[in-house]
């Protein structure tokens, strides 16, 4: 199984969580790629993945726009 973890982080917390999540998935035998979507123009084909996890920072009840 292969999973893409796409995230957007302003202060680094979401990036840390994405990294830890990838570590946990790998421990369970799941291949995990991490993608910082801020400014990303070369998205990998989603057909390569069995699942996608999207993470974003939240400030004053608003999601960061980049991951969305």
CSV table of N, CA and C in Angstrom, one decimal:
chain,number,residue,atom,x,y,z
A,1,UNK,N,0.8,-1.2,0.0
A,1,UNK,CA,0.0,0.0,0.0
A,1,UNK,C,0.9,1.2,0.0
A,2,UNK,N,0.5,2.3,-0.7
A,2,UNK,CA,1.2,3.5,-0.8
A,2,UNK,C,0.3,4.7,-0.6
A,3,UNK,N,0.7,5.6,0.3
A,3,UNK,CA,-0.1,6.8,0.7
A,3,UNK,C,0.7,8.1,0.4
A,4,UNK,N,-0.1,9.1,0.0
A,4,UNK,CA,0.5,10.4,-0.1
A,4,UNK,C,0.0,11.3,1.0
A,5,UNK,N,0.9,11.9,1.7
A,5,UNK,CA,0.5,12.9,2.8
A,5,UNK,C,0.9,14.3,2.2
A,6,UNK,N,-0.2,15.0,1.9
A,6,UNK,CA,0.0,16.4,1.3
A,6,UNK,C,-0.4,17.3,2.4
A,7,UNK,N,0.5,18.3,2.7
A,7,UNK,CA,0.2,19.2,3.8
A,7,UNK,C,0.6,20.7,3.4
A,8,UNK,N,0.0,21.6,4.2
A,8,UNK,CA,0.4,23.0,4.1
A,8,UNK,C,0.6,23.4,5.6
A,9,UNK,N,1.7,24.1,5.8
A,9,UNK,CA,2.1,24.5,7.2
A,9,UNK,C,2.6,25.9,7.2
A,10,UNK,N,2.1,26.7,8.1
A,10,UNK,CA,2.7,28.1,8.2
A,10,UNK,C,3.8,28.1,9.3
A,11,UNK,N,3.6,27.4,10.4
A,11,UNK,CA,4.6,27.6,11.5
A,11,UNK,C,5.3,26.3,11.8
A,12,UNK,N,5.1,25.2,11.0
A,12,UNK,CA,5.9,24.0,11.1
A,12,UNK,C,5.2,22.9,11.9
A,13,UNK,N,4.1,23.1,12.6
A,13,UNK,CA,3.5,22.1,13.4
A,13,UNK,C,2.8,21.0,12.5
A,14,UNK,N,2.2,21.5,11.4
A,14,UNK,CA,1.5,20.5,10.5
A,14,UNK,C,2.6,19.7,9.8
A,15,UNK,N,3.7,20.3,9.5
A,15,UNK,CA,4.8,19.6,8.8
A,15,UNK,C,5.3,18.5,9.8
A,16,UNK,N,5.5,18.8,11.1
A,16,UNK,CA,5.9,17.8,12.0
A,16,UNK,C,4.9,16.7,12.1
A,17,UNK,N,3.7,17.0,12.2
A,17,UNK,CA,2.6,15.9,12.3
A,17,UNK,C,2.6,15.1,11.0
A,18,UNK,N,2.8,15.7,9.8
A,18,UNK,CA,2.9,14.9,8.6
A,18,UNK,C,4.1,13.9,8.6
A,19,UNK,N,5.2,14.4,9.1
A,19,UNK,CA,6.4,13.5,9.2
A,19,UNK,C,6.2,12.4,10.2
A,20,UNK,N,5.6,12.7,11.3
A,20,UNK,CA,5.3,11.6,12.3
A,20,UNK,C,4.3,10.6,11.8
A,21,UNK,N,3.3,11.1,11.1
A,21,UNK,CA,2.3,10.2,10.5
A,21,UNK,C,2.9,9.3,9.5
A,22,UNK,N,3.8,9.8,8.7
A,22,UNK,CA,4.6,9.0,7.7
A,22,UNK,C,5.4,7.9,8.4
A,23,UNK,N,6.1,8.3,9.5
A,23,UNK,CA,6.8,7.3,10.3
A,23,UNK,C,6.0,6.2,10.8
A,24,UNK,N,4.8,6.5,11.3
A,24,UNK,CA,3.9,5.5,11.9
A,24,UNK,C,3.4,4.6,10.8
A,25,UNK,N,3.1,5.2,9.6
A,25,UNK,CA,2.6,4.4,8.5
A,25,UNK,C,3.7,3.4,8.0
A,26,UNK,N,4.9,3.9,7.9
A,26,UNK,CA,6.1,3.0,7.5
A,26,UNK,C,6.2,1.9,8.5
A,27,UNK,N,6.1,2.2,9.8
A,27,UNK,CA,6.2,1.1,10.8
A,27,UNK,C,5.2,0.0,10.6
A,28,UNK,N,4.1,0.4,10.0
A,28,UNK,CA,3.0,-0.6,9.8
A,28,UNK,C,3.1,-1.2,8.4
A,29,UNK,N,4.2,-0.9,7.7
A,29,UNK,CA,4.4,-1.5,6.4
A,29,UNK,C,3.8,-0.8,5.2
A,30,UNK,N,3.4,0.5,5.4
A,30,UNK,CA,2.8,1.3,4.4
A,30,UNK,C,3.8,2.3,3.9
A,31,UNK,N,4.0,2.3,2.5
A,31,UNK,CA,4.9,3.3,1.9
A,31,UNK,C,4.2,4.7,2.0
A,32,UNK,N,4.9,5.7,2.4
A,32,UNK,CA,4.3,7.0,2.5
A,32,UNK,C,5.2,8.1,1.9
A,33,UNK,N,4.7,8.9,1.0
A,33,UNK,CA,5.3,10.0,0.5
A,33,UNK,C,4.8,11.3,1.1
A,34,UNK,N,5.6,12.3,1.4
A,34,UNK,CA,5.2,13.5,2.0
A,34,UNK,C,5.4,14.6,1.0
A,35,UNK,N,4.4,15.5,0.8
A,35,UNK,CA,4.4,16.6,-0.1
A,35,UNK,C,4.0,17.9,0.5
A,36,UNK,N,4.9,18.9,0.6
A,36,UNK,CA,4.5,20.2,1.1
A,36,UNK,C,3.9,20.9,-0.1
A,37,UNK,N,2.6,21.2,-0.1
A,37,UNK,CA,1.9,21.7,-1.2
A,37,UNK,C,2.1,23.2,-1.4
A,38,UNK,N,2.7,23.9,-0.5
A,38,UNK,CA,2.9,25.4,-0.6
A,38,UNK,C,3.8,25.6,-1.8
A,39,UNK,N,3.2,26.2,-2.8
A,39,UNK,CA,4.0,26.6,-4.0
A,39,UNK,C,4.3,25.4,-4.9
A,40,UNK,N,3.8,24.2,-4.6
A,40,UNK,CA,4.1,23.0,-5.4
A,40,UNK,C,3.4,23.1,-6.8
A,41,UNK,N,4.2,22.9,-7.8
A,41,UNK,CA,3.6,22.9,-9.2
A,41,UNK,C,3.7,21.5,-9.9
A,42,UNK,N,4.5,20.6,-9.4
A,42,UNK,CA,4.7,19.3,-10.0
A,42,UNK,C,4.1,18.2,-9.1
A,43,UNK,N,2.8,18.2,-9.0
A,43,UNK,CA,2.1,17.2,-8.2
A,43,UNK,C,2.3,15.8,-8.8
A,44,UNK,N,2.6,14.8,-8.0
A,44,UNK,CA,2.6,13.4,-8.5
A,44,UNK,C,1.3,13.0,-8.9
A,45,UNK,N,1.2,12.0,-9.8
A,45,UNK,CA,-0.1,11.4,-10.2
A,45,UNK,C,-0.7,10.7,-9.0
A,46,UNK,N,-1.9,11.0,-8.7
A,46,UNK,CA,-2.6,10.4,-7.6
A,46,UNK,C,-2.9,8.9,-7.9
A,47,UNK,N,-2.8,8.5,-9.2
A,47,UNK,CA,-3.1,7.1,-9.5
A,47,UNK,C,-2.0,6.2,-8.9
A,48,UNK,N,-0.9,6.8,-8.5
A,48,UNK,CA,0.2,6.0,-7.9
A,48,UNK,C,-0.1,5.6,-6.5
A,49,UNK,N,-1.2,6.2,-5.9
A,49,UNK,CA,-1.4,6.0,-4.5
A,49,UNK,C,-2.7,5.3,-4.2
A,50,UNK,N,-2.7,4.6,-3.1
A,50,UNK,CA,-3.9,3.9,-2.6
A,50,UNK,C,-4.7,4.8,-1.7
A,51,UNK,N,-4.1,5.8,-1.2
A,51,UNK,CA,-4.8,6.8,-0.3
A,51,UNK,C,-4.1,8.1,-0.3
A,52,UNK,N,-4.8,9.1,0.1
A,52,UNK,CA,-4.3,10.5,0.2
A,52,UNK,C,-4.7,11.1,1.5
A,53,UNK,N,-3.8,11.6,2.3
A,53,UNK,CA,-4.1,12.3,3.5
A,53,UNK,C,-3.8,13.8,3.3
A,54,UNK,N,-4.7,14.7,3.6
A,54,UNK,CA,-4.4,16.1,3.5
A,54,UNK,C,-4.4,16.8,4.9
A,55,UNK,N,-3.4,17.5,5.1
A,55,UNK,CA,-3.3,18.2,6.4
A,55,UNK,C,-3.1,19.7,6.2
A,56,UNK,N,-3.6,20.5,7.1
A,56,UNK,CA,-3.5,22.0,7.0
A,56,UNK,C,-3.4,22.6,8.3
A,57,UNK,N,-2.7,23.7,8.4
A,57,UNK,CA,-2.8,24.5,9.6
A,57,UNK,C,-4.2,25.2,9.6
A,58,UNK,N,-4.6,25.6,10.8
A,58,UNK,CA,-5.9,26.3,11.0
A,58,UNK,C,-5.6,27.5,11.9
A,59,UNK,N,-6.1,28.6,11.5
A,59,UNK,CA,-5.9,29.8,12.3
A,59,UNK,C,-7.3,30.6,12.3
A,60,UNK,N,-7.8,30.8,13.5
A,60,UNK,CA,-9.0,31.5,13.7
A,60,UNK,C,-10.1,30.8,12.9
A,61,UNK,N,-10.2,29.5,13.0
A,61,UNK,CA,-11.2,28.7,12.4
A,61,UNK,C,-11.1,28.7,10.8
A,62,UNK,N,-10.0,29.1,10.3
A,62,UNK,CA,-9.9,29.1,8.8
A,62,UNK,C,-8.7,28.2,8.4
A,63,UNK,N,-9.0,27.3,7.4
A,63,UNK,CA,-8.0,26.5,6.8
A,63,UNK,C,-7.0,27.3,6.0
A,64,UNK,N,-5.8,26.8,6.0
A,64,UNK,CA,-4.8,27.4,5.1
A,64,UNK,C,-5.2,27.0,3.7
A,65,UNK,N,-5.2,28.0,2.7
A,65,UNK,CA,-5.7,27.8,1.4
A,65,UNK,C,-4.9,26.8,0.6
A,66,UNK,N,-3.6,26.7,0.7
A,66,UNK,CA,-2.8,25.9,-0.2
A,66,UNK,C,-3.2,24.4,-0.3
A,67,UNK,N,-3.4,23.7,0.8
A,67,UNK,CA,-3.8,22.3,0.7
A,67,UNK,C,-5.2,22.1,0.1
A,68,UNK,N,-6.0,23.1,0.2
A,68,UNK,CA,-7.4,22.9,-0.3
A,68,UNK,C,-7.4,23.1,-1.8
